[in-house]
Amino acid sequence: MIVTLNIPKHIYNTAQKILILFGIGISACLPLKAWGNKTDTHEYQFKNGLRLIVKEDHRAPTVAHMVWYRAGSMDEVNGKTGVAHVLEHMMFKGTKKVKSGDFSIEKSKLADVMRLEADRMANLQFSDDEFLKEIQVVMEERRLRTDDNPNSLLRELMMATAFMSSPYRHPIIGWMNDLQNMKPNDARQWYLDWYAPNNAIVVVVGDVKPLEVKALVEKYYGPIAAKKLPERKPQIEPEQKGEKRDNLKAPADSPQIMMAWKVPKLDPKKMDETDPYALAVLSAVLSGHDNSRLNRELVRNKRLANNASASYDLISRGPELFVIGGTTAKGQSVSDLEKGIWQTIQEIGVNGITEAELKRIKTQLLASQIYKRDSIFAQAMEIGSAEIAHVSWKNLDRIIERIQQIQSDQVKAVAKQYFIADTLTVVTLDPQARTVTANPKPPLPFPNSLRH
């Protein structure tokens, strides 16, 4: 079987990650199949700028093939937000040689996959009519997943409030007004600007021989000429110098709160800096399992929330946030829940975490890595998502090792240093009564593309 994906990487302040899946119940004494010896992973650079990373895994006759482009919502400009996502939809509309709908791939035909993907890299075509149909699908997707979803609206408000200049303030799917005014040539220009071999990484993982894969890439991708890419401006987010707050009124059942602090991410040039690894451990301590701090203190003990969780992405192209959110319990207010969140963080900032908590998190992390590396797809995703954020696959084991070395006092230090009012953004949801629409319009079908 071959899994083939064309991924215009939006880097979800989320896409963009080490995929730490805490809570998998596997013994930590199992050996981790590592990248560390680097004997089964091979990297090649071609004359047109294309990079190829091949990881051998001969445990099953399967292959994952991915093409990653370093272009997404982070590279968009005002008035054209969402164009990267729209172009992703249009990538399935055919080329000069392959008509729309012919991208279903037979099993065990890696050469055919590469031929199709290389053709799509160089020769994508779509008509104005196809674009006008697909943009309606994207707008309906936004209505269903964002406009009609209070959780999504609250997160969208949080990002727009937390960031002033970073493109992260715009939603990946785009603002509705931008989608309504987007033209076919906007998507075509995006494709012409960014879809080039010198802006792409091909990742192949599975039951393959590296030199044979290299030869196929040379044959199919090699003839595609490099392009001069648009200049990427730094777009450095200004330092936040005071607390930010906003409120959303939307149909919902209960009040909600999201609190987001500006924190550091992993710097590819400074892989041994401690704080990002300590923040990853802190996130897991707060919400990595049923007995996590937020669930134990805010949901079970104090009964301030129906649910509460934390999130932090170690790897990202842009600036990073550490987010804690929750839904209030009956009879409680968002003010009560906010105080409870502060108390939970401050407790760790004063006393750190217990050795039992630390041991459990490290065990779960190692177990999740073992579980993940049993998946061909997950291995390819891990390599591609890290590389797109300029973190080399060669450092993936080092990241796991550094997290394993984190101690309680280091978690205590980041809780005290970064969780302050001056870098905080707070958004709250004020629930409004829901209205029932008679004979609601059925949603449009989703296109045959990579879903989010």
XYZ file of C-alpha atoms in Angstrom:
452
model
C 0.000 0.000 0.000
C 1.172 3.541 -0.758
C -0.087 6.581 1.094
C 0.447 9.722 -0.951
C -0.200 13.207 0.352
C 0.369 16.637 -1.090
C 0.764 18.914 1.920
C 0.863 22.703 1.550
C 2.031 23.111 5.121
C -0.094 25.574 7.067
C 1.680 24.727 10.330
C -1.252 24.594 12.643
C -0.100 26.280 15.720
C -0.903 23.183 15.130
C 0.720 21.593 11.994
C 3.538 21.805 12.864
C 4.734 19.483 15.563
C 6.553 16.610 17.130
C 3.223 14.785 17.565
C 3.642 13.967 21.243
C 0.695 11.680 22.019
C 0.705 11.339 25.777
C -1.224 8.588 27.493
C -0.479 5.485 25.417
C -0.283 2.573 27.838
C 2.925 0.795 26.758
C 5.743 -0.068 29.125
C 8.607 2.416 28.991
C 11.125 -0.388 29.229
C 10.492 -1.282 25.596
C 13.302 -0.241 23.256
C 12.674 2.878 21.184
C 13.226 2.343 17.475
C 15.289 5.461 17.004
C 16.477 7.742 14.278
C 19.624 7.996 16.366
C 21.912 5.572 14.539
C 20.786 7.214 11.282
C 21.632 4.082 9.321
C 18.066 3.615 8.080
C 17.375 7.263 7.160
C 18.964 8.892 4.124
C 18.877 12.429 2.783
C 19.570 13.610 -0.763
C 19.725 17.048 -2.392
C 19.002 17.473 -6.108
C 20.245 20.130 -8.518
C 16.854 21.832 -8.715
C 16.804 22.335 -4.945
C 14.464 19.470 -4.096
C 15.301 17.546 -0.928
C 14.505 13.872 -0.456
C 14.409 12.052 2.879
C 14.019 8.270 2.778
C 13.496 6.166 5.887
C 13.669 2.403 5.552
C 11.172 0.331 7.527
C 10.888 -3.219 6.229
C 8.487 -4.603 8.822
C 5.558 -4.509 6.396
C 5.174 -4.061 2.609
C 3.874 -0.512 2.896
C 5.151 2.867 1.752
C 4.167 6.431 2.661
C 4.998 9.120 0.095
C 4.568 12.791 1.016
C 5.403 16.077 -0.663
C 5.791 18.971 1.773
C 5.835 22.592 0.561
C 7.087 25.311 2.890
C 4.164 27.598 2.129
C 0.977 28.202 4.044
C -1.106 30.709 5.927
C 2.046 32.148 7.468
C 3.033 33.393 4.003
C -0.318 34.970 3.130
C -1.066 38.689 2.994
C -4.085 40.711 4.080
C -6.993 40.408 1.689
C -5.949 36.948 0.507
C -6.160 34.910 3.691
C -7.121 31.300 3.110
C -5.557 31.092 -0.356
C -3.134 28.343 0.716
C -6.047 26.228 1.925
C -8.041 26.933 -1.239
C -5.099 25.961 -3.432
C -4.888 22.690 -1.506
C -8.423 21.958 -2.697
C -7.539 22.889 -6.263
C -4.514 20.549 -6.278
C -6.939 17.702 -6.953
C -8.386 19.263 -10.098
C -5.973 17.802 -12.635
C -3.000 18.795 -14.794
C -2.141 18.992 -18.480
C -1.780 15.188 -18.553
C -4.234 14.018 -15.887
C -7.850 15.115 -15.778
C -9.687 16.003 -12.579
C -10.449 13.019 -10.359
C -7.631 10.756 -11.546
C -5.488 11.006 -8.419
C -6.646 7.721 -6.861
C -3.533 5.548 -6.696
C -3.194 1.836 -7.110
C -1.344 -0.011 -4.373
C 2.371 -0.749 -4.609
C 3.097 1.668 -7.457
C 5.560 4.152 -6.056
C 6.804 5.145 -9.517
C 3.262 6.010 -10.612
C 2.740 8.057 -7.451
C 5.869 10.057 -8.112
C 4.955 10.596 -11.742
C 1.580 12.020 -10.727
C 2.944 14.166 -7.900
C 5.760 15.555 -10.049
C 3.229 16.367 -12.770
C 1.097 18.137 -10.187
C 4.110 20.090 -8.919
C 4.809 21.458 -12.398
C 1.589 21.397 -14.397
C -1.470 22.042 -12.226
C -4.467 23.359 -14.160
C -8.000 24.252 -13.144
C -10.739 26.219 -14.845
C -12.500 29.283 -13.499
C -15.679 27.224 -13.179
C -13.913 24.583 -11.081
C -12.520 27.290 -8.826
C -15.909 28.975 -8.385
C -17.460 25.642 -7.379
C -14.654 24.792 -4.980
C -14.584 28.193 -3.276
C -18.219 27.586 -2.345
C -17.149 24.308 -0.721
C -14.449 26.138 1.249
C -16.901 28.789 2.423
C -19.318 26.082 3.519
C -16.447 24.375 5.326
C -15.783 27.611 7.174
C -19.456 27.951 8.120
C -19.625 24.413 9.452
C -16.283 24.236 11.218
C -15.876 27.814 12.442
C -18.892 30.099 12.137
C -21.281 27.510 13.603
C -18.801 26.233 16.202
C -18.329 28.364 19.347
C -15.075 26.591 20.247
C -13.581 27.439 16.850
C -14.828 31.024 17.018
C -13.262 31.430 20.461
C -9.890 30.103 19.280
C -10.066 32.343 16.214
C -10.685 35.339 18.472
C -7.820 34.302 20.734
C -5.325 34.178 17.850
C -6.526 37.495 16.422
C -6.239 39.120 19.852
C -2.918 37.612 20.927
C -0.996 38.536 17.759
C -0.607 41.989 16.259
C 1.613 41.521 13.196
C 2.216 37.792 12.897
C 0.164 36.042 10.168
C -0.859 33.634 12.910
C -3.552 36.178 13.745
C -5.418 35.072 10.598
C -7.356 31.776 10.443
C -5.894 29.081 8.227
C -9.166 28.723 6.367
C -9.249 32.489 5.822
C -11.666 35.262 6.745
C -15.046 34.859 5.060
C -14.812 38.230 3.315
C -11.478 37.224 1.755
C -12.966 33.942 0.542
C -15.966 35.736 -0.935
C -13.681 38.046 -2.885
C -11.027 35.522 -3.908
C -10.440 35.114 -7.644
C -9.187 32.089 -9.605
C -5.958 33.920 -10.417
C -5.256 34.416 -6.695
C -4.995 30.641 -6.314
C -3.076 30.274 -9.570
C -0.534 32.894 -8.486
C -0.066 31.171 -5.135
C 0.698 27.968 -6.986
C 3.142 29.705 -9.327
C 4.860 31.438 -6.412
C 5.409 28.549 -4.041
C 4.995 25.169 -5.730
C 8.540 24.516 -6.836
C 11.135 21.809 -6.192
C 13.389 24.240 -4.335
C 10.527 24.867 -1.887
C 9.606 21.219 -1.378
C 10.660 18.151 0.569
C 9.751 14.646 -0.553
C 9.503 12.175 2.336
C 9.321 8.435 1.636
C 9.048 5.969 4.516
C 8.571 2.231 4.352
C 9.639 -0.947 2.634
C 11.955 0.691 0.085
C 15.590 0.802 -0.973
C 16.955 4.368 -0.706
C 18.985 4.368 -3.920
C 16.007 3.068 -5.882
C 13.830 5.830 -4.428
C 16.515 8.386 -5.262
C 16.577 7.195 -8.871
C 12.796 7.528 -9.155
C 12.879 11.042 -7.708
C 15.658 12.006 -10.110
C 13.587 10.665 -13.009
C 10.264 12.302 -12.193
C 11.065 15.370 -10.093
C 14.567 16.059 -11.390
C 13.527 17.706 -14.707
C 11.345 20.314 -12.943
C 13.135 23.657 -12.916
C 13.720 25.622 -9.735
C 11.957 28.981 -9.297
C 12.855 32.267 -7.699
C 10.678 32.239 -4.610
C 8.984 35.348 -3.212
C 10.923 37.114 -0.484
C 9.830 36.069 2.983
C 9.655 39.003 5.384
C 10.560 38.279 9.030
C 7.207 39.544 10.428
C 8.529 39.518 13.983
C 5.720 39.839 16.502
C 6.162 42.949 18.712
C 6.769 42.309 22.379
C 3.532 42.163 24.339
C 3.632 44.650 27.194
C 0.332 44.143 28.893
C -2.603 41.831 29.332
C -5.125 41.574 26.477
C -8.786 40.659 26.846
C -11.761 40.129 24.574
C -15.202 38.555 24.773
C -17.269 36.580 22.280
C -21.043 36.271 22.230
C -22.171 33.157 20.377
C -24.778 30.393 20.684
C -23.432 27.866 23.203
C -24.443 25.904 26.278
C -21.872 27.111 28.819
C -19.350 29.912 29.354
C -15.793 29.180 28.254
C -12.370 30.727 28.746
C -9.057 30.533 26.905
C -5.855 31.901 28.417
C -2.764 32.121 26.209
C 0.770 33.133 27.170
C 3.624 34.016 24.793
C 6.331 31.390 25.307
C 9.443 30.235 23.418
C 9.415 27.421 20.874
C 12.263 25.095 19.968
C 15.048 27.002 18.188
C 16.674 24.747 15.556
C 19.986 26.544 16.174
C 19.793 26.079 19.945
C 18.556 22.532 20.397
C 19.867 22.240 23.942
C 17.962 25.195 25.391
C 15.932 23.807 28.278
C 12.771 25.929 28.403
C 10.843 24.484 25.406
C 11.311 20.941 26.716
C 10.225 21.988 30.212
C 7.128 23.657 28.724
C 6.277 20.433 26.889
C 6.480 18.536 30.176
C 4.393 21.196 31.912
C 1.687 20.871 29.252
C 1.566 17.112 29.833
C 1.450 17.551 33.616
C -1.489 19.924 33.258
C -3.590 17.865 30.860
C -1.782 14.788 29.623
C -3.912 12.173 31.430
C -7.032 11.645 33.573
C -5.268 12.586 36.789
C -3.588 15.659 35.341
C -3.455 18.836 37.397
C -6.221 20.707 35.546
C -8.622 17.784 35.547
C -7.897 16.828 39.131
C -8.013 20.316 40.634
C -10.529 22.201 38.489
C -12.919 19.462 37.412
C -12.953 16.916 40.258
C -11.815 18.731 43.399
C -13.010 22.314 43.038
C -15.726 21.567 40.478
C -15.074 24.831 38.665
C -15.057 23.288 35.196
C -16.690 20.555 33.184
C -13.412 20.196 31.307
C -10.025 21.892 31.162
C -6.926 21.313 29.071
C -3.567 22.775 28.066
C -1.751 22.802 24.725
C 1.740 23.753 23.592
C 3.564 23.036 20.336
C 7.279 22.473 20.708
C 7.911 22.945 16.971
C 6.492 25.791 14.922
C 7.467 28.120 12.072
C 6.015 31.144 13.842
C 5.629 32.444 17.406
C 4.218 30.086 19.991
C 1.492 30.213 22.620
C 0.870 28.105 25.686
C -2.917 27.802 25.914
C -5.104 26.739 28.825
C -8.846 26.582 28.330
C -11.963 25.214 29.902
C -15.744 25.177 30.112
C -17.328 26.300 33.373
C -19.308 23.947 35.542
C -22.938 24.753 36.359
C -23.182 27.662 38.782
C -19.572 28.768 38.211
C -18.336 31.806 36.304
C -15.411 32.284 33.947
C -13.928 34.542 36.614
C -13.964 31.650 39.090
C -12.404 29.330 36.514
C -9.724 31.882 35.625
C -8.738 32.162 39.277
C -8.564 28.393 39.508
C -6.269 28.204 36.475
C -3.969 30.837 37.961
C -3.836 28.967 41.264
C -2.925 25.720 39.501
C -0.064 27.340 37.582
C 1.186 29.307 40.583
C 1.249 26.156 42.698
C 3.663 24.603 40.218
C 5.657 27.843 40.067
C 6.178 27.673 43.832
C 6.487 23.942 44.512
C 7.269 22.367 41.140
C 5.868 18.934 40.292
C 6.221 15.629 42.076
C 8.653 12.927 41.074
C 5.668 10.631 40.480
C 4.185 13.113 37.998
C 7.514 13.528 36.260
C 8.092 9.790 35.989
C 4.615 9.189 34.635
C 4.958 11.857 31.931
C 8.332 10.566 30.789
C 7.013 7.005 30.690
C 4.012 8.045 28.626
C 6.141 10.086 26.269
C 8.508 7.223 25.561
C 5.600 4.820 25.164
C 3.883 7.155 22.713
C 7.038 7.344 20.617
C 7.261 3.556 20.484
C 3.622 3.354 19.466
C 3.962 6.110 16.870
C 7.002 4.608 15.190
C 5.041 1.450 14.517
C 3.135 3.566 11.985
C 4.655 4.280 8.574
C 2.365 7.273 8.154
C 3.232 8.752 11.572
C 6.959 8.418 10.907
C 6.609 10.295 7.624
C 4.480 12.976 9.270
C 7.030 13.422 12.051
C 9.894 13.888 9.613
C 8.006 16.224 7.296
C 6.440 18.445 9.945
C 9.766 18.888 11.726
C 11.716 19.606 8.546
C 9.197 22.210 7.356
C 9.838 24.079 10.610
C 13.619 23.834 9.989
C 14.135 21.119 12.610
C 16.222 18.340 11.090
C 15.106 14.711 11.288
C 18.562 14.084 12.736
C 17.465 15.883 15.911
C 14.223 14.011 16.547
C 15.805 11.552 18.966
C 17.646 14.387 20.653
C 14.322 16.054 21.400
C 13.055 12.925 23.138
C 16.304 12.619 25.079
C 16.143 16.243 26.242
C 12.566 15.871 27.455
C 13.610 12.739 29.359
C 16.290 14.847 31.116
C 13.891 17.543 32.376
C 13.660 17.826 36.162
C 11.012 19.236 38.489
C 12.915 22.447 39.209
C 13.076 23.216 35.470
C 9.305 22.836 35.146
C 8.932 25.033 38.216
C 11.182 27.675 36.621
C 9.202 27.989 33.366
C 5.895 28.093 35.259
C 7.240 31.019 37.260
C 8.972 32.828 34.378
C 6.473 32.730 31.524
C 3.060 32.685 33.186
C 2.696 36.366 33.919
C -0.026 38.914 33.193
C 2.032 41.028 30.778
C 2.233 38.235 28.176
C -1.306 36.940 28.720
C -4.282 37.026 26.371
C -7.695 36.087 27.787
C -10.788 35.476 25.683
C -14.140 34.394 27.067
C -17.327 33.006 25.570
C -20.616 34.540 26.704
C -23.173 31.890 25.680
C -26.276 33.007 23.829
C -29.519 31.136 23.353
C -29.497 28.742 20.414
C -32.022 29.221 17.642
C -33.593 26.327 15.756
C -33.718 26.687 11.980
C -36.553 24.959 10.184
C -35.485 22.770 7.282
C -31.767 23.543 7.601
C -29.753 23.535 4.408
C -27.662 20.343 4.115
C -23.893 20.903 4.043
C -22.034 20.729 0.761
C -19.945 17.582 0.261
C -16.268 17.853 1.060
C -13.873 17.551 -1.879
C -11.472 14.647 -2.287
C -8.583 16.406 -0.616
C -6.513 16.264 2.524
C -8.849 17.122 5.387
C -7.959 19.128 8.460
